[in-house]
């Protein structure tokens, strides 16, 4: 089975699919970190809880950047390489 999806199976171009996957991973991570924050707080570990809060914020930021990039690419018909966050194809999003 091939590992590269070019849209023939899902109907979504590989690049767009990758952005969708990235957003989902960031949002999933945000939810998981909620649980980790609660665990740390329950154990009275404020340092760890704060660490996980910062990580949760980075995951939210990554999700928002990914959504903005996908929104613009879909509006442009998939031809845009830079969105309103300033991310281009070689820039890294946080997640």
XYZ file of N, CA and C in Angstrom:
285
model
N 0.850 -1.193 0.000
C 0.000 0.000 0.000
C 0.883 1.240 0.000
N 0.555 2.202 -0.821
C 1.320 3.436 -0.923
C 1.053 4.345 0.278
N 2.108 5.054 0.712
C 1.951 5.970 1.845
C 1.728 7.401 1.400
N 1.786 7.663 0.097
C 1.572 9.033 -0.369
C 0.175 9.165 -0.959
N -0.589 10.076 -0.400
C -1.962 10.330 -0.847
C -1.937 11.563 -1.727
N -2.353 11.423 -2.968
C -2.364 12.550 -3.895
C -3.775 13.009 -4.203
N -4.737 12.536 -3.425
C -6.115 12.953 -3.622
C -6.975 11.923 -4.310
N -6.371 10.874 -4.840
C -7.152 9.857 -5.533
C -8.047 9.081 -4.587
N -7.588 8.847 -3.371
C -8.359 8.061 -2.406
C -9.308 8.950 -1.614
N -8.775 10.048 -1.044
C -9.586 10.883 -0.152
C -10.298 12.020 -0.863
N -9.858 12.363 -2.060
C -10.428 13.515 -2.738
C -9.831 14.827 -2.256
N -8.784 14.743 -1.439
C -8.119 15.924 -0.894
C -6.652 15.856 -1.273
N -6.132 16.923 -1.880
C -4.722 16.955 -2.269
C -3.835 16.695 -1.064
N -2.696 16.064 -1.294
C -1.768 15.737 -0.232
C -1.389 16.915 0.635
N -1.091 18.063 0.027
C -0.698 19.231 0.815
C -1.832 19.683 1.716
N -3.046 19.735 1.208
C -4.194 20.138 2.016
C -4.470 19.108 3.108
N -4.360 17.839 2.745
C -4.547 16.768 3.725
C -3.537 16.911 4.856
N -2.288 17.239 4.524
C -1.255 17.397 5.540
C -1.574 18.542 6.497
N -2.115 19.623 5.974
C -2.505 20.747 6.841
C -3.652 20.323 7.749
N -4.631 19.621 7.181
C -5.758 19.143 7.979
C -5.254 18.219 9.086
N -4.345 17.314 8.752
C -3.778 16.414 9.747
C -3.066 17.197 10.840
N -2.280 18.205 10.452
C -1.530 19.014 11.411
C -2.473 19.709 12.391
N -3.543 20.304 11.871
C -4.515 20.986 12.736
C -5.141 19.983 13.707
N -5.538 18.830 13.191
C -6.146 17.816 14.056
C -5.162 17.372 15.140
N -3.898 17.191 14.786
C -2.887 16.770 15.764
C -2.697 17.835 16.841
N -2.672 19.108 16.440
C -2.533 20.200 17.411
C -3.732 20.244 18.354
N -4.928 20.107 17.817
C -6.126 20.145 18.650
C -6.190 18.933 19.578
N -5.804 17.778 19.076
C -5.762 16.572 19.899
C -4.766 16.746 21.038
N -3.621 17.310 20.715
C -2.600 17.564 21.723
C -3.112 18.538 22.778
N -3.857 19.548 22.361
C -4.425 20.514 23.299
C -5.338 19.811 24.297
N -6.173 18.919 23.816
C -7.066 18.174 24.704
C -6.284 17.263 25.655
N -5.278 16.598 25.141
C -4.460 15.715 25.971
C -3.754 16.515 27.068
N -3.258 17.697 26.716
C -2.561 18.532 27.689
C -3.493 19.016 28.794
N -4.779 19.181 28.507
C -5.751 19.518 29.559
C -5.715 18.467 30.658
N -5.674 17.217 30.244
C -5.629 16.104 31.189
C -4.326 16.135 31.989
N -3.218 16.423 31.315
C -1.923 16.479 31.993
C -1.871 17.632 32.998
N -2.472 18.751 32.644
C -2.532 19.903 33.558
C -3.312 19.517 34.810
N -4.462 18.882 34.613
C -5.290 18.460 35.752
C -4.536 17.476 36.638
N -3.801 16.549 36.035
C -3.018 15.584 36.808
C -1.953 16.297 37.641
N -1.237 17.233 37.026
C -0.182 17.961 37.735
C -0.772 18.794 38.871
N -1.902 19.460 38.600
C -2.545 20.263 39.649
C -3.022 19.389 40.803
N -3.581 18.229 40.475
C -4.051 17.302 41.504
C -2.900 16.874 42.413
N -1.710 16.718 41.832
C -0.535 16.315 42.600
C 0.198 17.499 43.226
N -0.329 18.722 43.016
C 0.279 19.918 43.590
C 1.556 20.368 42.912
N 1.784 19.924 41.689
C 3.000 20.281 40.955
C 2.717 21.464 40.034
N 2.815 22.667 40.594
C 2.483 23.874 39.823
C 3.480 24.130 38.698
N 4.728 23.762 38.898
C 5.740 23.948 37.841
C 5.383 23.126 36.609
N 5.017 21.864 36.820
C 4.649 20.996 35.704
C 3.345 21.452 35.063
N 2.385 21.858 35.891
C 1.112 22.354 35.344
C 1.357 23.565 34.452
N 2.223 24.475 34.873
C 2.523 25.660 34.063
C 3.247 25.283 32.770
N 4.143 24.318 32.858
C 4.826 23.815 31.665
C 3.808 23.303 30.645
N 2.862 22.492 31.118
C 1.843 21.950 30.220
C 0.911 23.047 29.703
N 0.664 24.089 30.492
C -0.157 25.215 30.007
C 0.541 25.926 28.849
N 1.844 26.131 28.979
C 2.596 26.771 27.881
C 2.554 25.898 26.631
N 2.736 24.592 26.823
C 2.685 23.671 25.689
C 1.304 23.682 25.038
N 0.266 23.743 25.877
C -1.108 23.806 25.351
C -1.295 25.063 24.514
N -0.750 26.174 24.976
C -0.834 27.423 24.220
C -0.139 27.321 22.871
N 1.008 26.663 22.842
C 1.731 26.474 21.573
C 0.931 25.589 20.618
N 0.291 24.562 21.164
C -0.538 23.688 20.322
C -1.735 24.447 19.761
N -2.341 25.288 20.586
C -3.466 26.110 20.097
C -2.997 27.045 18.994
N -1.826 27.647 19.191
C -1.277 28.548 18.177
C -1.041 27.803 16.870
N -0.457 26.620 16.961
C -0.234 25.813 15.757
C -1.529 25.496 15.044
N -2.572 25.148 15.804
C -3.870 24.842 15.204
C -4.451 26.069 14.511
N -4.369 27.214 15.154
C -4.899 28.442 14.554
C -4.137 28.810 13.284
N -2.818 28.676 13.303
C -2.016 28.970 12.111
C -2.348 28.010 10.981
N -2.499 26.739 11.320
C -2.848 25.746 10.312
C -4.218 26.003 9.705
N -5.185 26.362 10.552
C -6.533 26.662 10.043
C -6.499 27.871 9.125
N -5.750 28.899 9.501
C -5.665 30.103 8.671
C -5.022 29.784 7.327
N -3.971 28.993 7.349
C -3.290 28.623 6.110
C -4.203 27.800 5.213
N -4.891 26.832 5.784
C -5.812 26.015 5.000
C -6.942 26.856 4.428
N -7.502 27.737 5.266
C -8.593 28.606 4.809
C -8.158 29.418 3.596
N -6.974 30.011 3.668
C -6.505 30.833 2.547
C -6.220 29.990 1.316
N -5.599 28.846 1.511
C -5.283 27.993 0.358
C -6.553 27.501 -0.328
N -7.563 27.157 0.450
C -8.812 26.716 -0.150
C -9.513 27.860 -0.874
N -9.457 29.060 -0.299
C -10.070 30.229 -0.944
C -9.349 30.583 -2.236
N -8.019 30.369 -2.265
C -7.217 30.686 -3.445
C -7.149 29.523 -4.426
N -7.861 28.480 -4.143
C -7.817 27.307 -5.004
C -6.553 26.487 -4.824
N -5.894 26.656 -3.670
C -4.699 25.873 -3.370
C -3.432 26.426 -3.967
N -3.442 27.696 -4.431
C -2.260 28.229 -5.101
C -1.421 29.147 -4.241
N -1.916 29.551 -3.086
C -1.200 30.497 -2.241
C -0.079 29.824 -1.473
N 1.048 30.544 -1.298
C 2.143 29.987 -0.512
C 2.353 30.739 0.791
N 1.633 31.843 1.004
C 1.759 32.609 2.247
C 0.368 33.012 2.703
N 0.097 32.906 4.017
C -1.207 33.296 4.542
C -1.087 34.527 5.413
N -2.197 34.904 6.062
C -2.211 36.118 6.868
C -1.340 36.038 8.110
N -0.910 34.836 8.515
C -0.009 34.721 9.661
C 1.432 34.945 9.241
N 1.676 35.014 7.922
C 3.024 35.218 7.429
C 3.786 33.925 7.225
N 3.126 32.794 7.414
C 3.807 31.523 7.223
C 3.896 31.200 5.746
N 5.063 30.887 5.312
C 5.273 30.444 3.950
C 5.622 28.968 3.960
N 5.956 28.422 2.796
C 6.206 26.991 2.705
C 7.438 26.531 3.472
N 8.383 27.408 3.761
C 9.567 27.000 4.496
C 9.526 27.399 5.951
N 8.485 28.129 6.377
C 8.364 28.527 7.766
C 7.788 27.392 8.586
N 8.163 27.340 9.859
C 7.641 26.304 10.738
C 6.479 26.823 11.540
N 5.443 26.029 11.627
C 4.344 26.312 12.551
C 4.619 25.543 13.828
N 4.135 26.045 14.920
C 4.340 25.386 16.209
C 3.230 24.389 16.449
N 3.499 23.266 16.982
C 2.460 22.284 17.236
C 2.901 21.329 18.201
